[in-house]
């Protein structure tokens, strides 16, 4: 986790050097106007970051926002692959990521050279790649998907088309079963969703028998097999708002509960448990690297900035454009429901 911010002039500012009397909310507000900045946040960010963002969303909606904005600066409160997508779609903007080390276990699990070998071994396969990967892996893919549009996009492909799916094997297995396709799966997992315990989940459900289980498809089958609803973060949020139930078990990163409590006040949410029965495992350590202070410094310094060589950007843009072209209309995004 980076505690030092390097300004474009080379000067390093340590977080502990910040004046403790500084009000990051007021400073961010001032910089938002001065720099004509838009703050985009994923649902897995801390509640205070979600509350000061201009837009909070899932990976697909955040990509669309980044592509459409006329702001000069995009402050991406999420992880690196998301900020890279913003830069690929909006190359003329300054895109900053509050903590340069905010990565993703799925991105790490799929290194570009290994992916190139995988592709070369299966030249007749179409590479459908989850958006949680680096720009270098996107550049080698045919179509990018997110958890909210993957099923819809795959269903548009000919039934006999052989498919490689990377890097999340749980999402891949779920999609292969939903779309009834044979898919070769990369072996990556999300460290958050992979840790939920089926045994503890069954115990939690026994304590809350009226609480439907809503799960993200990055969860393993031991969790998905108990789910009443499976969908992207936005899909899970819409499900809990629309459901007549009053309590829910949420099998995804727990910070989305902040948005659920705002959208469905009065309802109760239980975070899915890990193997020791605690819910700390529902915290994404990468998302947690961003703080309000780092958002302020990123806006002040216009750094850490996402830069992508133009030839790589253009190659990564193609499968992203394909995704946007093949996605349902924004107001018609439906979620996979069980
Ligand atoms: P969505 O917000 O698209 O459901 O993705 C979740 C995720 O893993 C973000 O890292
Ligand atoms: Fe990556 Fe999982 Fe964190 Fe999402 S929750 S950013 S998939 S590690």
Short mmCIF file of C-alpha atoms and ligand atoms in Angstrom, two decimals:
data_model
loop_
_atom_site.label_atom_id
_atom_site.label_comp_id
_atom_site.label_asym_id
_atom_site.label_seq_id
_atom_site.Cartn_x
_atom_site.Cartn_y
_atom_site.Cartn_z
CA UNK A 1 0.00 0.00 0.00
CA UNK A 2 1.47 3.32 -1.03
CA UNK A 3 1.74 5.93 1.72
CA UNK A 4 3.79 8.34 -0.35
CA UNK A 5 2.42 10.34 -3.22
CA UNK A 6 4.84 11.59 -5.87
CA UNK A 7 3.90 14.91 -7.44
CA UNK A 8 4.50 15.44 -11.18
CA UNK A 9 7.44 17.73 -10.23
CA UNK A 10 9.05 14.77 -8.42
CA UNK A 11 8.31 16.01 -4.89
CA UNK A 12 7.18 13.20 -2.56
CA UNK A 13 4.38 13.88 -0.08
CA UNK A 14 3.86 11.41 2.73
CA UNK A 15 0.32 10.89 4.00
CA UNK A 16 1.52 11.56 7.55
CA UNK A 17 2.80 14.99 6.39
CA UNK A 18 -0.73 16.12 5.67
CA UNK A 19 -1.96 18.87 7.98
CA UNK A 20 -4.26 17.02 10.43
CA UNK A 21 -6.62 20.03 10.41
CA UNK A 22 -7.18 19.63 6.69
CA UNK A 23 -10.74 18.73 5.81
CA UNK A 24 -10.47 16.28 2.88
CA UNK A 25 -14.18 16.65 2.07
CA UNK A 26 -13.90 20.42 1.62
CA UNK A 27 -10.60 20.12 -0.29
CA UNK A 28 -11.99 17.46 -2.62
CA UNK A 29 -15.02 19.65 -3.25
CA UNK A 30 -12.79 22.60 -4.14
CA UNK A 31 -10.56 20.50 -6.43
CA UNK A 32 -13.57 18.88 -8.08
CA UNK A 33 -14.61 22.34 -9.32
CA UNK A 34 -11.12 23.71 -10.01
CA UNK A 35 -10.01 20.67 -12.01
CA UNK A 36 -13.37 19.92 -13.64
CA UNK A 37 -13.10 16.42 -12.17
CA UNK A 38 -15.59 13.57 -11.93
CA UNK A 39 -15.22 11.06 -9.10
CA UNK A 40 -16.27 7.53 -10.01
CA UNK A 41 -16.49 4.88 -7.29
CA UNK A 42 -17.10 1.15 -7.26
CA UNK A 43 -19.57 -0.30 -4.73
CA UNK A 44 -16.65 -1.96 -2.90
CA UNK A 45 -15.15 1.37 -1.81
CA UNK A 46 -15.44 2.67 1.76
CA UNK A 47 -18.81 4.28 2.48
CA UNK A 48 -17.27 7.76 2.82
CA UNK A 49 -15.71 7.48 -0.64
CA UNK A 50 -19.02 6.27 -2.11
CA UNK A 51 -20.76 9.24 -0.47
CA UNK A 52 -18.51 11.87 -2.02
CA UNK A 53 -18.43 10.26 -5.49
CA UNK A 54 -20.38 11.73 -8.40
CA UNK A 55 -21.32 8.24 -9.50
CA UNK A 56 -21.20 4.82 -7.81
CA UNK A 57 -21.64 1.72 -9.93
CA UNK A 58 -20.60 -1.72 -11.12
CA UNK A 59 -17.81 -2.33 -13.63
CA UNK A 60 -20.07 -1.96 -16.69
CA UNK A 61 -21.80 1.24 -15.60
CA UNK A 62 -18.49 2.75 -14.50
CA UNK A 63 -17.02 2.02 -17.96
CA UNK A 64 -19.99 3.70 -19.60
CA UNK A 65 -19.67 6.74 -17.34
CA UNK A 66 -15.95 7.01 -18.07
CA UNK A 67 -16.62 6.81 -21.82
CA UNK A 68 -19.33 9.48 -21.71
CA UNK A 69 -17.97 12.10 -19.32
CA UNK A 70 -16.92 15.58 -20.43
CA UNK A 71 -14.87 16.15 -17.27
CA UNK A 72 -11.15 16.86 -17.69
CA UNK A 73 -10.10 14.55 -14.86
CA UNK A 74 -11.49 11.14 -13.90
CA UNK A 75 -10.73 10.23 -10.29
CA UNK A 76 -11.19 6.47 -10.26
CA UNK A 77 -11.98 5.12 -6.82
CA UNK A 78 -11.64 1.44 -7.52
CA UNK A 79 -8.78 -0.76 -8.65
CA UNK A 80 -6.20 -0.39 -11.40
CA UNK A 81 -7.90 -2.40 -14.14
CA UNK A 82 -10.99 -0.19 -13.77
CA UNK A 83 -8.95 3.02 -14.03
CA UNK A 84 -7.17 1.54 -17.07
CA UNK A 85 -10.55 0.94 -18.73
CA UNK A 86 -11.43 4.59 -18.09
CA UNK A 87 -8.17 5.68 -19.76
CA UNK A 88 -8.62 3.29 -22.71
CA UNK A 89 -12.13 4.65 -23.33
CA UNK A 90 -11.30 8.29 -22.57
CA UNK A 91 -7.67 8.79 -23.67
CA UNK A 92 -7.90 12.58 -23.64
CA UNK A 93 -8.69 12.75 -19.92
CA UNK A 94 -6.36 12.70 -16.96
CA UNK A 95 -7.22 9.50 -15.08
CA UNK A 96 -5.95 9.14 -11.52
CA UNK A 97 -6.10 6.15 -9.16
CA UNK A 98 -5.76 7.22 -5.49
CA UNK A 99 -3.42 4.31 -4.63
CA UNK A 100 -1.18 3.09 -7.45
CA UNK A 101 -0.90 -0.33 -5.77
CA UNK A 102 -4.64 -1.05 -5.85
CA UNK A 103 -4.56 -4.19 -8.00
CA UNK A 104 -6.74 -7.30 -8.16
CA UNK A 105 -6.00 -10.99 -7.55
CA UNK A 106 -7.64 -11.88 -10.87
CA UNK A 107 -5.40 -9.48 -12.77
CA UNK A 108 -2.34 -10.92 -10.98
CA UNK A 109 -3.39 -14.48 -11.81
CA UNK A 110 -3.35 -13.80 -15.54
CA UNK A 111 0.02 -12.54 -16.74
CA UNK A 112 0.14 -11.37 -20.38
CA UNK A 113 2.87 -13.85 -21.47
CA UNK A 114 1.04 -16.83 -19.95
CA UNK A 115 -2.18 -15.67 -21.57
CA UNK A 116 -0.43 -15.37 -24.96
CA UNK A 117 0.72 -19.02 -24.62
CA UNK A 118 -2.80 -20.13 -23.66
CA UNK A 119 -4.22 -18.41 -26.73
CA UNK A 120 -1.55 -19.83 -29.02
CA UNK A 121 -2.36 -23.36 -27.79
CA UNK A 122 -6.03 -22.89 -28.79
CA UNK A 123 -6.03 -20.87 -32.01
CA UNK A 124 -9.62 -21.82 -32.93
CA UNK A 125 -11.03 -20.50 -29.63
CA UNK A 126 -12.55 -17.06 -29.12
CA UNK A 127 -11.08 -15.32 -26.05
CA UNK A 128 -13.90 -13.98 -23.90
CA UNK A 129 -12.15 -12.15 -21.08
CA UNK A 130 -13.52 -10.80 -17.83
CA UNK A 131 -12.88 -7.08 -17.42
CA UNK A 132 -10.83 -7.85 -14.26
CA UNK A 133 -7.52 -8.12 -16.15
CA UNK A 134 -4.69 -5.87 -17.32
CA UNK A 135 -4.75 -3.77 -20.48
CA UNK A 136 -2.09 -6.14 -21.90
CA UNK A 137 -4.45 -9.12 -21.50
CA UNK A 138 -7.40 -7.15 -22.88
CA UNK A 139 -5.29 -6.36 -25.94
CA UNK A 140 -5.04 -10.12 -26.65
CA UNK A 141 -8.77 -10.77 -26.18
CA UNK A 142 -11.68 -10.87 -28.62
CA UNK A 143 -14.47 -9.62 -26.35
CA UNK A 144 -14.40 -8.22 -22.82
CA UNK A 145 -17.31 -8.96 -20.50
CA UNK A 146 -18.40 -7.95 -17.00
CA UNK A 147 -20.51 -9.99 -14.63
CA UNK A 148 -23.62 -8.04 -15.68
CA UNK A 149 -23.36 -8.58 -19.45
CA UNK A 150 -21.36 -11.83 -19.85
CA UNK A 151 -24.32 -14.20 -20.20
CA UNK A 152 -26.10 -11.83 -22.60
CA UNK A 153 -22.99 -11.49 -24.78
CA UNK A 154 -22.08 -15.19 -24.84
CA UNK A 155 -25.64 -16.07 -25.85
CA UNK A 156 -25.16 -13.99 -29.02
CA UNK A 157 -22.30 -16.27 -30.18
CA UNK A 158 -22.87 -19.36 -32.31
CA UNK A 159 -23.46 -22.42 -30.09
CA UNK A 160 -20.54 -24.30 -31.63
CA UNK A 161 -18.01 -21.48 -31.15
CA UNK A 162 -15.18 -22.77 -28.90
CA UNK A 163 -14.51 -20.29 -26.08
CA UNK A 164 -11.59 -19.56 -23.76
CA UNK A 165 -12.67 -17.75 -20.63
CA UNK A 166 -10.18 -15.95 -18.38
CA UNK A 167 -9.26 -15.16 -15.69
CA UNK A 168 -12.02 -16.13 -13.19
CA UNK A 169 -12.73 -19.86 -13.18
CA UNK A 170 -15.80 -19.57 -10.92
CA UNK A 171 -17.47 -16.99 -13.13
CA UNK A 172 -16.43 -19.05 -16.17
CA UNK A 173 -17.93 -22.26 -14.76
CA UNK A 174 -21.13 -20.42 -13.86
CA UNK A 175 -21.40 -18.96 -17.39
CA UNK A 176 -20.63 -22.30 -19.07
CA UNK A 177 -23.51 -23.84 -17.15
CA UNK A 178 -25.93 -20.92 -17.73
CA UNK A 179 -25.23 -20.66 -21.46
CA UNK A 180 -24.81 -24.42 -21.94
CA UNK A 181 -21.40 -24.06 -23.61
CA UNK A 182 -18.13 -25.88 -23.44
CA UNK A 183 -15.60 -23.35 -22.22
CA UNK A 184 -11.90 -23.67 -21.47
CA UNK A 185 -11.32 -21.88 -18.17
CA UNK A 186 -8.30 -19.99 -16.86
CA UNK A 187 -7.45 -20.91 -13.25
CA UNK A 188 -7.76 -17.49 -11.55
CA UNK A 189 -9.97 -16.61 -8.58
CA UNK A 190 -10.94 -13.53 -6.60
CA UNK A 191 -9.38 -13.74 -3.13
CA UNK A 192 -12.55 -12.30 -1.60
CA UNK A 193 -15.26 -14.45 -3.20
CA UNK A 194 -13.12 -17.60 -3.13
CA UNK A 195 -12.84 -17.47 0.67
CA UNK A 196 -16.52 -17.65 1.58
CA UNK A 197 -17.25 -20.87 3.44
CA UNK A 198 -20.16 -23.10 2.46
CA UNK A 199 -20.21 -24.70 5.91
CA UNK A 200 -20.46 -21.30 7.66
CA UNK A 201 -22.97 -20.08 5.08
CA UNK A 202 -25.30 -22.99 5.86
CA UNK A 203 -25.00 -22.15 9.59
CA UNK A 204 -25.74 -18.45 8.92
CA UNK A 205 -28.76 -19.35 6.78
CA UNK A 206 -30.05 -21.62 9.58
CA UNK A 207 -29.94 -18.59 11.93
CA UNK A 208 -31.72 -16.39 9.34
CA UNK A 209 -34.03 -18.74 7.46
CA UNK A 210 -36.05 -15.91 5.91
CA UNK A 211 -33.02 -14.13 4.48
CA UNK A 212 -32.51 -14.82 0.74
CA UNK A 213 -28.86 -15.31 -0.24
CA UNK A 214 -27.67 -12.93 -2.97
CA UNK A 215 -24.30 -13.91 -4.46
CA UNK A 216 -21.82 -12.56 -6.98
CA UNK A 217 -20.85 -15.11 -9.67
CA UNK A 218 -17.17 -14.79 -8.63
CA UNK A 219 -18.19 -17.03 -5.67
CA UNK A 220 -17.41 -20.75 -5.87
CA UNK A 221 -20.14 -23.28 -6.49
CA UNK A 222 -20.40 -24.16 -2.78
CA UNK A 223 -21.90 -20.67 -2.27
CA UNK A 224 -23.70 -20.28 -5.61
CA UNK A 225 -25.58 -23.56 -5.07
CA UNK A 226 -27.31 -21.96 -2.03
CA UNK A 227 -28.03 -18.60 -3.69
CA UNK A 228 -31.53 -17.26 -4.32
CA UNK A 229 -30.11 -14.63 -6.65
CA UNK A 230 -26.84 -14.52 -8.61
CA UNK A 231 -25.76 -11.30 -10.29
CA UNK A 232 -23.28 -8.45 -10.59
CA UNK A 233 -22.96 -5.92 -7.78
CA UNK A 234 -25.63 -3.72 -9.39
CA UNK A 235 -27.82 -6.79 -9.92
CA UNK A 236 -27.56 -7.75 -6.25
CA UNK A 237 -28.37 -4.19 -5.21
CA UNK A 238 -31.47 -4.10 -7.45
CA UNK A 239 -32.51 -7.52 -6.09
CA UNK A 240 -32.45 -6.46 -2.43
CA UNK A 241 -34.29 -3.21 -3.19
CA UNK A 242 -37.02 -4.98 -5.20
CA UNK A 243 -37.42 -8.06 -2.99
CA UNK A 244 -40.27 -8.19 -0.44
CA UNK A 245 -37.83 -9.83 2.06
CA UNK A 246 -36.56 -7.76 4.98
CA UNK A 247 -33.20 -9.41 5.57
CA UNK A 248 -30.55 -10.77 3.25
CA UNK A 249 -27.25 -12.62 3.21
CA UNK A 250 -24.83 -10.85 0.89
CA UNK A 251 -22.13 -12.99 -0.70
CA UNK A 252 -19.90 -10.33 -2.18
CA UNK A 253 -17.51 -7.63 -0.92
CA UNK A 254 -19.20 -6.19 2.14
CA UNK A 255 -18.85 -2.44 1.39
CA UNK A 256 -21.76 -2.72 -1.03
CA UNK A 257 -23.94 -3.02 2.08
CA UNK A 258 -23.45 0.74 2.57
CA UNK A 259 -25.30 1.36 -0.70
CA UNK A 260 -27.97 -1.23 0.21
CA UNK A 261 -28.66 0.47 3.52
CA UNK A 262 -29.13 3.76 1.70
CA UNK A 263 -31.33 2.30 -1.05
CA UNK A 264 -33.38 0.01 1.22
CA UNK A 265 -33.49 1.61 4.67
CA UNK A 266 -34.99 -0.64 7.32
CA UNK A 267 -33.78 -3.85 5.70
CA UNK A 268 -31.03 -5.93 7.36
CA UNK A 269 -27.94 -7.29 5.61
CA UNK A 270 -25.56 -10.02 6.78
CA UNK A 271 -22.13 -10.30 5.13
CA UNK A 272 -21.25 -13.82 3.94
CA UNK A 273 -18.87 -15.61 6.32
CA UNK A 274 -15.37 -16.99 5.77
CA UNK A 275 -14.09 -20.24 7.22
CA UNK A 276 -13.60 -18.87 10.75
CA UNK A 277 -17.17 -17.57 10.71
CA UNK A 278 -16.08 -13.92 10.79
CA UNK A 279 -16.91 -11.52 7.98
CA UNK A 280 -13.47 -9.86 7.61
CA UNK A 281 -12.89 -12.08 4.59
CA UNK A 282 -15.54 -10.05 2.77
CA UNK A 283 -13.14 -7.06 2.60
CA UNK A 284 -11.19 -6.55 -0.63
CA UNK A 285 -7.69 -5.47 0.48
CA UNK A 286 -7.05 -3.78 -2.88
CA UNK A 287 -10.21 -1.68 -2.81
CA UNK A 288 -9.37 -0.82 0.81
CA UNK A 289 -6.10 0.88 -0.21
CA UNK A 290 -7.96 3.98 -1.38
CA UNK A 291 -8.76 6.49 1.34
CA UNK A 292 -10.30 9.96 1.36
CA UNK A 293 -6.86 11.49 2.01
CA UNK A 294 -5.39 9.69 -1.00
CA UNK A 295 -8.31 10.84 -3.16
CA UNK A 296 -7.50 14.41 -2.11
CA UNK A 297 -3.77 14.00 -2.87
CA UNK A 298 -4.48 12.32 -6.22
CA UNK A 299 -6.64 15.27 -7.24
CA UNK A 300 -4.17 17.84 -5.95
CA UNK A 301 -1.15 16.27 -7.67
CA UNK A 302 -2.91 14.79 -10.72
CA UNK A 303 -1.09 11.59 -9.73
CA UNK A 304 -0.80 8.60 -9.59
CA UNK A 305 -1.83 8.90 -13.22
CA UNK A 306 -2.80 6.04 -15.54
CA UNK A 307 -0.77 6.12 -18.75
CA UNK A 308 -1.07 3.47 -21.48
CA UNK A 309 1.10 3.38 -24.62
CA UNK A 310 -1.09 4.29 -27.59
CA UNK A 311 -0.55 1.06 -29.57
CA UNK A 312 -1.52 -1.01 -26.52
CA UNK A 313 -4.51 1.24 -25.82
CA UNK A 314 -5.81 0.81 -29.36
CA UNK A 315 -5.50 -2.98 -29.16
CA UNK A 316 -7.25 -3.08 -25.77
CA UNK A 317 -9.94 -0.71 -27.04
CA UNK A 318 -11.20 -3.11 -29.71
CA UNK A 319 -12.56 -5.86 -27.39
CA UNK A 320 -13.93 -3.20 -25.02
CA UNK A 321 -15.83 -1.54 -27.87
CA UNK A 322 -17.11 -4.97 -28.86
CA UNK A 323 -18.38 -5.38 -25.30
CA UNK A 324 -20.20 -2.05 -25.32
CA UNK A 325 -21.69 -2.84 -28.73
CA UNK A 326 -22.95 -6.29 -27.62
CA UNK A 327 -24.23 -5.22 -24.17
CA UNK A 328 -27.89 -4.72 -23.42
CA UNK A 329 -29.02 -1.07 -23.42
CA UNK A 330 -28.17 0.58 -20.07
CA UNK A 331 -31.81 0.67 -18.94
CA UNK A 332 -32.35 -2.93 -20.01
CA UNK A 333 -29.45 -4.63 -18.21
CA UNK A 334 -30.97 -7.68 -16.64
CA UNK A 335 -29.26 -9.81 -14.08
CA UNK A 336 -28.97 -13.56 -14.01
CA UNK A 337 -31.50 -14.68 -11.43
CA UNK A 338 -31.91 -18.16 -10.07
P1 LIG B 1 -19.08 -5.93 -10.81
O1 LIG B 1 -19.18 -4.64 -10.08
O2 LIG B 1 -19.05 -5.71 -12.26
O3 LIG B 1 -20.13 -6.89 -10.40
O4 LIG B 1 -17.64 -6.59 -10.46
C1 LIG B 1 -17.27 -6.90 -9.20
C2 LIG B 1 -15.79 -6.92 -9.03
O5 LIG B 1 -15.18 -7.90 -8.88
C3 LIG B 1 -15.08 -5.71 -8.98
O6 LIG B 1 -13.79 -6.01 -8.67
FE1 LIG B 2 -10.31 -8.15 -7.60
FE2 LIG B 2 -11.83 -9.60 -5.97
FE3 LIG B 2 -10.99 -7.23 -5.17
FE4 LIG B 2 -12.83 -7.41 -7.13
S1 LIG B 2 -13.08 -8.01 -5.01
S2 LIG B 2 -11.02 -6.08 -7.09
S3 LIG B 2 -12.18 -9.28 -8.14
S4 LIG B 2 -9.70 -8.99 -5.62
#
